């Protein structure tokens, strides 16, 4: 069967990258589960100099009045580069948003609360694009270790060492002066 190799090496796009017809999936109230590696999301990967981790969840399409909507619920972990110590930092991702899917940007101002407008150009959008949209809004532009997970390998003493060093070089003279004046 010489053709079998050709078949199996054909690139298989992940299901979350498939463009969905927003009119059809919203009228059918379709739901799609996903589990996506962040490095596979081009716009998320392009914004950070290092990104890893994954997010999993579900997208539920529905209608609100005459508008297609999507609720995106996702949990996971983003691993980015801490901009202080340049080491990886794990950032929890936990998000639930309701999006109004617009076919042109003109309607963005008319989107009612609690929906956030998202452009679905040509009436199509993929689960990956919805997840990416939300991640771009929720991930920090400058990732940093937090108080609960401080920079492990940061040279924490580097800045502080200089102050004591100066103090040490000045204090002996001050101390000596005191000693001399007491004698
Ligand atoms: Zn750090």
PDB file of C-alpha atoms and ligand atoms in Angstrom:
ATOM      1  CA  UNK A   1       0.000   0.000   0.000  1.00  0.00           C
ATOM      2  CA  UNK A   2       2.341   2.782  -1.172  1.00  0.00           C
ATOM      3  CA  UNK A   3      -0.338   5.459  -0.681  1.00  0.00           C
ATOM      4  CA  UNK A   4      -0.736   4.925   3.067  1.00  0.00           C
ATOM      5  CA  UNK A   5       2.387   6.932   3.979  1.00  0.00           C
ATOM      6  CA  UNK A   6       1.183   9.879   1.953  1.00  0.00           C
ATOM      7  CA  UNK A   7      -2.133   9.787   3.773  1.00  0.00           C
ATOM      8  CA  UNK A   8      -0.644   9.722   7.273  1.00  0.00           C
ATOM      9  CA  UNK A   9       1.930  12.443   6.668  1.00  0.00           C
ATOM     10  CA  UNK A  10      -0.689  14.893   5.402  1.00  0.00           C
ATOM     11  CA  UNK A  11      -0.797  17.873   7.815  1.00  0.00           C
ATOM     12  CA  UNK A  12      -3.766  17.620  10.142  1.00  0.00           C
ATOM     13  CA  UNK A  13      -4.929  21.026  11.411  1.00  0.00           C
ATOM     14  CA  UNK A  14      -6.205  20.812  15.007  1.00  0.00           C
ATOM     15  CA  UNK A  15     -10.027  20.920  15.326  1.00  0.00           C
ATOM     16  CA  UNK A  16      -9.880  24.210  17.256  1.00  0.00           C
ATOM     17  CA  UNK A  17      -8.349  25.972  14.254  1.00  0.00           C
ATOM     18  CA  UNK A  18     -11.313  25.199  11.986  1.00  0.00           C
ATOM     19  CA  UNK A  19     -13.327  28.313  11.016  1.00  0.00           C
ATOM     20  CA  UNK A  20     -16.931  28.039  12.188  1.00  0.00           C
ATOM     21  CA  UNK A  21     -19.930  29.694  10.559  1.00  0.00           C
ATOM     22  CA  UNK A  22     -21.139  31.861  13.454  1.00  0.00           C
ATOM     23  CA  UNK A  23     -24.738  32.023  12.193  1.00  0.00           C
ATOM     24  CA  UNK A  24     -24.977  28.241  11.986  1.00  0.00           C
ATOM     25  CA  UNK A  25     -23.245  27.385  15.297  1.00  0.00           C
ATOM     26  CA  UNK A  26     -25.081  30.107  17.229  1.00  0.00           C
ATOM     27  CA  UNK A  27     -28.501  29.062  15.959  1.00  0.00           C
ATOM     28  CA  UNK A  28     -27.624  25.450  16.746  1.00  0.00           C
ATOM     29  CA  UNK A  29     -26.270  26.504  20.189  1.00  0.00           C
ATOM     30  CA  UNK A  30     -23.220  24.369  19.459  1.00  0.00           C
ATOM     31  CA  UNK A  31     -20.562  23.768  22.119  1.00  0.00           C
ATOM     32  CA  UNK A  32     -16.919  22.896  21.515  1.00  0.00           C
ATOM     33  CA  UNK A  33     -14.447  21.619  24.109  1.00  0.00           C
ATOM     34  CA  UNK A  34     -10.810  22.523  23.610  1.00  0.00           C
ATOM     35  CA  UNK A  35      -7.344  21.923  25.020  1.00  0.00           C
ATOM     36  CA  UNK A  36      -4.790  24.155  23.356  1.00  0.00           C
ATOM     37  CA  UNK A  37      -1.037  24.592  23.853  1.00  0.00           C
ATOM     38  CA  UNK A  38      -0.342  28.323  24.054  1.00  0.00           C
ATOM     39  CA  UNK A  39       2.686  28.032  21.770  1.00  0.00           C
ATOM     40  CA  UNK A  40       0.300  26.920  18.983  1.00  0.00           C
ATOM     41  CA  UNK A  41      -1.592  30.232  19.151  1.00  0.00           C
ATOM     42  CA  UNK A  42       0.374  32.427  16.744  1.00  0.00           C
ATOM     43  CA  UNK A  43      -0.665  35.833  18.124  1.00  0.00           C
ATOM     44  CA  UNK A  44      -0.060  34.793  21.752  1.00  0.00           C
ATOM     45  CA  UNK A  45       3.315  33.289  20.824  1.00  0.00           C
ATOM     46  CA  UNK A  46       4.227  36.410  18.830  1.00  0.00           C
ATOM     47  CA  UNK A  47       3.555  38.776  21.736  1.00  0.00           C
ATOM     48  CA  UNK A  48       5.843  37.060  24.240  1.00  0.00           C
ATOM     49  CA  UNK A  49       9.473  36.072  23.747  1.00  0.00           C
ATOM     50  CA  UNK A  50       8.670  32.749  25.428  1.00  0.00           C
ATOM     51  CA  UNK A  51       5.327  31.090  26.036  1.00  0.00           C
ATOM     52  CA  UNK A  52       4.243  27.611  27.133  1.00  0.00           C
ATOM     53  CA  UNK A  53       1.535  25.888  29.098  1.00  0.00           C
ATOM     54  CA  UNK A  54      -1.980  25.139  27.947  1.00  0.00           C
ATOM     55  CA  UNK A  55      -5.604  26.118  28.454  1.00  0.00           C
ATOM     56  CA  UNK A  56      -8.640  23.845  28.371  1.00  0.00           C
ATOM     57  CA  UNK A  57     -12.316  24.644  28.484  1.00  0.00           C
ATOM     58  CA  UNK A  58     -15.445  25.029  26.422  1.00  0.00           C
ATOM     59  CA  UNK A  59     -16.943  27.498  23.955  1.00  0.00           C
ATOM     60  CA  UNK A  60     -20.745  27.685  23.901  1.00  0.00           C
ATOM     61  CA  UNK A  61     -22.396  29.507  21.025  1.00  0.00           C
ATOM     62  CA  UNK A  62     -25.829  31.066  21.446  1.00  0.00           C
ATOM     63  CA  UNK A  63     -27.969  34.024  20.296  1.00  0.00           C
ATOM     64  CA  UNK A  64     -28.707  37.304  22.039  1.00  0.00           C
ATOM     65  CA  UNK A  65     -31.465  39.152  20.211  1.00  0.00           C
ATOM     66  CA  UNK A  66     -30.171  39.079  16.657  1.00  0.00           C
ATOM     67  CA  UNK A  67     -26.500  38.659  17.479  1.00  0.00           C
ATOM     68  CA  UNK A  68     -24.361  35.524  17.579  1.00  0.00           C
ATOM     69  CA  UNK A  69     -22.660  35.133  20.951  1.00  0.00           C
ATOM     70  CA  UNK A  70     -20.045  32.831  22.444  1.00  0.00           C
ATOM     71  CA  UNK A  71     -19.303  32.097  26.067  1.00  0.00           C
ATOM     72  CA  UNK A  72     -15.673  31.084  26.569  1.00  0.00           C
ATOM     73  CA  UNK A  73     -14.798  29.312  29.836  1.00  0.00           C
ATOM     74  CA  UNK A  74     -11.177  28.269  30.245  1.00  0.00           C
ATOM     75  CA  UNK A  75      -8.651  27.232  32.846  1.00  0.00           C
ATOM     76  CA  UNK A  76      -4.989  26.448  32.570  1.00  0.00           C
ATOM     77  CA  UNK A  77      -1.496  27.744  33.012  1.00  0.00           C
ATOM     78  CA  UNK A  78       0.532  30.110  30.915  1.00  0.00           C
ATOM     79  CA  UNK A  79       4.293  29.838  31.239  1.00  0.00           C
ATOM     80  CA  UNK A  80       6.017  33.056  30.259  1.00  0.00           C
ATOM     81  CA  UNK A  81       9.414  34.653  30.806  1.00  0.00           C
ATOM     82  CA  UNK A  82       9.630  36.819  33.919  1.00  0.00           C
ATOM     83  CA  UNK A  83      10.846  40.219  32.767  1.00  0.00           C
ATOM     84  CA  UNK A  84      12.799  40.745  35.984  1.00  0.00           C
ATOM     85  CA  UNK A  85      14.796  37.520  36.371  1.00  0.00           C
ATOM     86  CA  UNK A  86      14.289  36.128  32.811  1.00  0.00           C
ATOM     87  CA  UNK A  87      13.280  32.740  34.261  1.00  0.00           C
ATOM     88  CA  UNK A  88       9.955  30.992  33.480  1.00  0.00           C
ATOM     89  CA  UNK A  89       6.976  32.059  35.551  1.00  0.00           C
ATOM     90  CA  UNK A  90       3.715  30.078  35.722  1.00  0.00           C
ATOM     91  CA  UNK A  91       0.635  32.260  35.480  1.00  0.00           C
ATOM     92  CA  UNK A  92      -2.756  30.712  36.278  1.00  0.00           C
ATOM     93  CA  UNK A  93      -5.411  31.328  33.622  1.00  0.00           C
ATOM     94  CA  UNK A  94      -9.022  31.227  34.757  1.00  0.00           C
ATOM     95  CA  UNK A  95     -11.511  33.084  32.670  1.00  0.00           C
ATOM     96  CA  UNK A  96     -15.165  33.184  31.708  1.00  0.00           C
ATOM     97  CA  UNK A  97     -16.266  35.763  29.153  1.00  0.00           C
ATOM     98  CA  UNK A  98     -19.302  36.347  27.004  1.00  0.00           C
ATOM     99  CA  UNK A  99     -18.520  37.615  23.538  1.00  0.00           C
ATOM    100  CA  UNK A 100     -20.742  39.184  20.905  1.00  0.00           C
ATOM    101  CA  UNK A 101     -19.571  38.051  17.468  1.00  0.00           C
ATOM    102  CA  UNK A 102     -19.800  40.886  14.978  1.00  0.00           C
ATOM    103  CA  UNK A 103     -19.429  40.583  11.234  1.00  0.00           C
ATOM    104  CA  UNK A 104     -18.158  44.153  10.955  1.00  0.00           C
ATOM    105  CA  UNK A 105     -16.629  46.575  13.449  1.00  0.00           C
ATOM    106  CA  UNK A 106     -19.519  49.040  13.006  1.00  0.00           C
ATOM    107  CA  UNK A 107     -21.722  47.360  15.607  1.00  0.00           C
ATOM    108  CA  UNK A 108     -19.087  47.273  18.362  1.00  0.00           C
ATOM    109  CA  UNK A 109     -20.526  50.309  20.152  1.00  0.00           C
ATOM    110  CA  UNK A 110     -24.014  48.779  20.354  1.00  0.00           C
ATOM    111  CA  UNK A 111     -22.972  45.574  22.141  1.00  0.00           C
ATOM    112  CA  UNK A 112     -24.922  45.258  25.415  1.00  0.00           C
ATOM    113  CA  UNK A 113     -23.376  44.304  28.770  1.00  0.00           C
ATOM    114  CA  UNK A 114     -21.960  41.847  29.677  1.00  0.00           C
ATOM    115  CA  UNK A 115     -20.885  41.010  26.144  1.00  0.00           C
ATOM    116  CA  UNK A 116     -17.532  42.056  24.746  1.00  0.00           C
ATOM    117  CA  UNK A 117     -17.369  42.621  20.993  1.00  0.00           C
ATOM    118  CA  UNK A 118     -15.225  40.340  18.851  1.00  0.00           C
ATOM    119  CA  UNK A 119     -14.879  40.704  15.121  1.00  0.00           C
ATOM    120  CA  UNK A 120     -15.739  37.550  13.155  1.00  0.00           C
ATOM    121  CA  UNK A 121     -14.685  38.692   9.699  1.00  0.00           C
ATOM    122  CA  UNK A 122     -16.728  37.076   6.939  1.00  0.00           C
ATOM    123  CA  UNK A 123     -19.072  35.559   9.533  1.00  0.00           C
ATOM    124  CA  UNK A 124     -16.531  32.926  10.548  1.00  0.00           C
ATOM    125  CA  UNK A 125     -14.347  32.438  13.610  1.00  0.00           C
ATOM    126  CA  UNK A 126     -12.497  29.468  15.108  1.00  0.00           C
ATOM    127  CA  UNK A 127     -12.423  28.291  18.713  1.00  0.00           C
ATOM    128  CA  UNK A 128      -8.675  29.034  18.678  1.00  0.00           C
ATOM    129  CA  UNK A 129      -9.293  32.661  17.654  1.00  0.00           C
ATOM    130  CA  UNK A 130     -11.801  33.146  20.500  1.00  0.00           C
ATOM    131  CA  UNK A 131      -9.380  31.641  23.046  1.00  0.00           C
ATOM    132  CA  UNK A 132      -6.550  33.741  21.631  1.00  0.00           C
ATOM    133  CA  UNK A 133      -8.638  36.910  21.838  1.00  0.00           C
ATOM    134  CA  UNK A 134      -9.320  36.318  25.521  1.00  0.00           C
ATOM    135  CA  UNK A 135      -5.718  35.331  26.323  1.00  0.00           C
ATOM    136  CA  UNK A 136      -4.365  38.487  24.687  1.00  0.00           C
ATOM    137  CA  UNK A 137      -6.616  40.518  26.985  1.00  0.00           C
ATOM    138  CA  UNK A 138      -5.921  38.575  30.176  1.00  0.00           C
ATOM    139  CA  UNK A 139      -2.199  37.744  30.012  1.00  0.00           C
ATOM    140  CA  UNK A 140       0.144  40.368  31.454  1.00  0.00           C
ATOM    141  CA  UNK A 141       2.103  42.459  28.941  1.00  0.00           C
ATOM    142  CA  UNK A 142       5.051  42.386  31.353  1.00  0.00           C
ATOM    143  CA  UNK A 143       5.052  38.933  33.022  1.00  0.00           C
ATOM    144  CA  UNK A 144       6.627  38.951  36.493  1.00  0.00           C
ATOM    145  CA  UNK A 145       6.982  36.571  39.395  1.00  0.00           C
ATOM    146  CA  UNK A 146       4.552  37.428  42.177  1.00  0.00           C
ATOM    147  CA  UNK A 147       4.804  37.579  45.948  1.00  0.00           C
ATOM    148  CA  UNK A 148       3.722  33.916  46.268  1.00  0.00           C
ATOM    149  CA  UNK A 149       6.395  32.719  43.822  1.00  0.00           C
ATOM    150  CA  UNK A 150       9.276  35.175  44.048  1.00  0.00           C
ATOM    151  CA  UNK A 151      12.041  35.259  41.451  1.00  0.00           C
ATOM    152  CA  UNK A 152      13.980  32.111  42.384  1.00  0.00           C
ATOM    153  CA  UNK A 153      17.236  32.898  40.657  1.00  0.00           C
ATOM    154  CA  UNK A 154      17.033  36.669  40.770  1.00  0.00           C
ATOM    155  CA  UNK A 155      20.173  38.265  42.168  1.00  0.00           C
ATOM    156  CA  UNK A 156      18.085  39.655  45.013  1.00  0.00           C
ATOM    157  CA  UNK A 157      21.117  40.844  46.960  1.00  0.00           C
ATOM    158  CA  UNK A 158      22.811  42.548  44.005  1.00  0.00           C
ATOM    159  CA  UNK A 159      21.135  45.921  44.405  1.00  0.00           C
ATOM    160  CA  UNK A 160      21.044  45.820  48.178  1.00  0.00           C
ATOM    161  CA  UNK A 161      24.687  44.792  48.547  1.00  0.00           C
ATOM    162  CA  UNK A 162      25.898  48.119  47.228  1.00  0.00           C
ATOM    163  CA  UNK A 163      24.253  50.153  49.949  1.00  0.00           C
ATOM    164  CA  UNK A 164      25.748  48.159  52.833  1.00  0.00           C
ATOM    165  CA  UNK A 165      29.110  48.167  51.042  1.00  0.00           C
ATOM    166  CA  UNK A 166      29.091  51.967  50.986  1.00  0.00           C
ATOM    167  CA  UNK A 167      27.918  52.070  54.565  1.00  0.00           C
ATOM    168  CA  UNK A 168      30.678  49.685  55.606  1.00  0.00           C
ATOM    169  CA  UNK A 169      33.362  51.834  54.001  1.00  0.00           C
ATOM    170  CA  UNK A 170      32.044  54.974  55.670  1.00  0.00           C
ATOM    171  CA  UNK A 171      31.167  53.618  59.093  1.00  0.00           C
ATOM    172  CA  UNK A 172      34.685  52.620  60.155  1.00  0.00           C
ATOM    173  CA  UNK A 173      35.757  56.236  59.896  1.00  0.00           C
ATOM    174  CA  UNK A 174      32.697  57.426  61.742  1.00  0.00           C
ATOM    175  CA  UNK A 175      33.241  54.769  64.387  1.00  0.00           C
ATOM    176  CA  UNK A 176      36.935  55.599  64.562  1.00  0.00           C
ATOM    177  CA  UNK A 177      36.109  59.268  64.949  1.00  0.00           C
ATOM    178  CA  UNK A 178      33.811  58.432  67.838  1.00  0.00           C
ATOM    179  CA  UNK A 179      36.466  56.248  69.442  1.00  0.00           C
ATOM    180  CA  UNK A 180      39.082  58.965  69.090  1.00  0.00           C
ATOM    181  CA  UNK A 181      36.817  61.637  70.494  1.00  0.00           C
ATOM    182  CA  UNK A 182      35.990  59.464  73.474  1.00  0.00           C
ATOM    183  CA  UNK A 183      39.647  58.943  74.347  1.00  0.00           C
TER     184      UNK A 183
HETATM  185 ZN1  LIG B   1      11.217  36.504  38.161  1.00  0.00          ZN
END
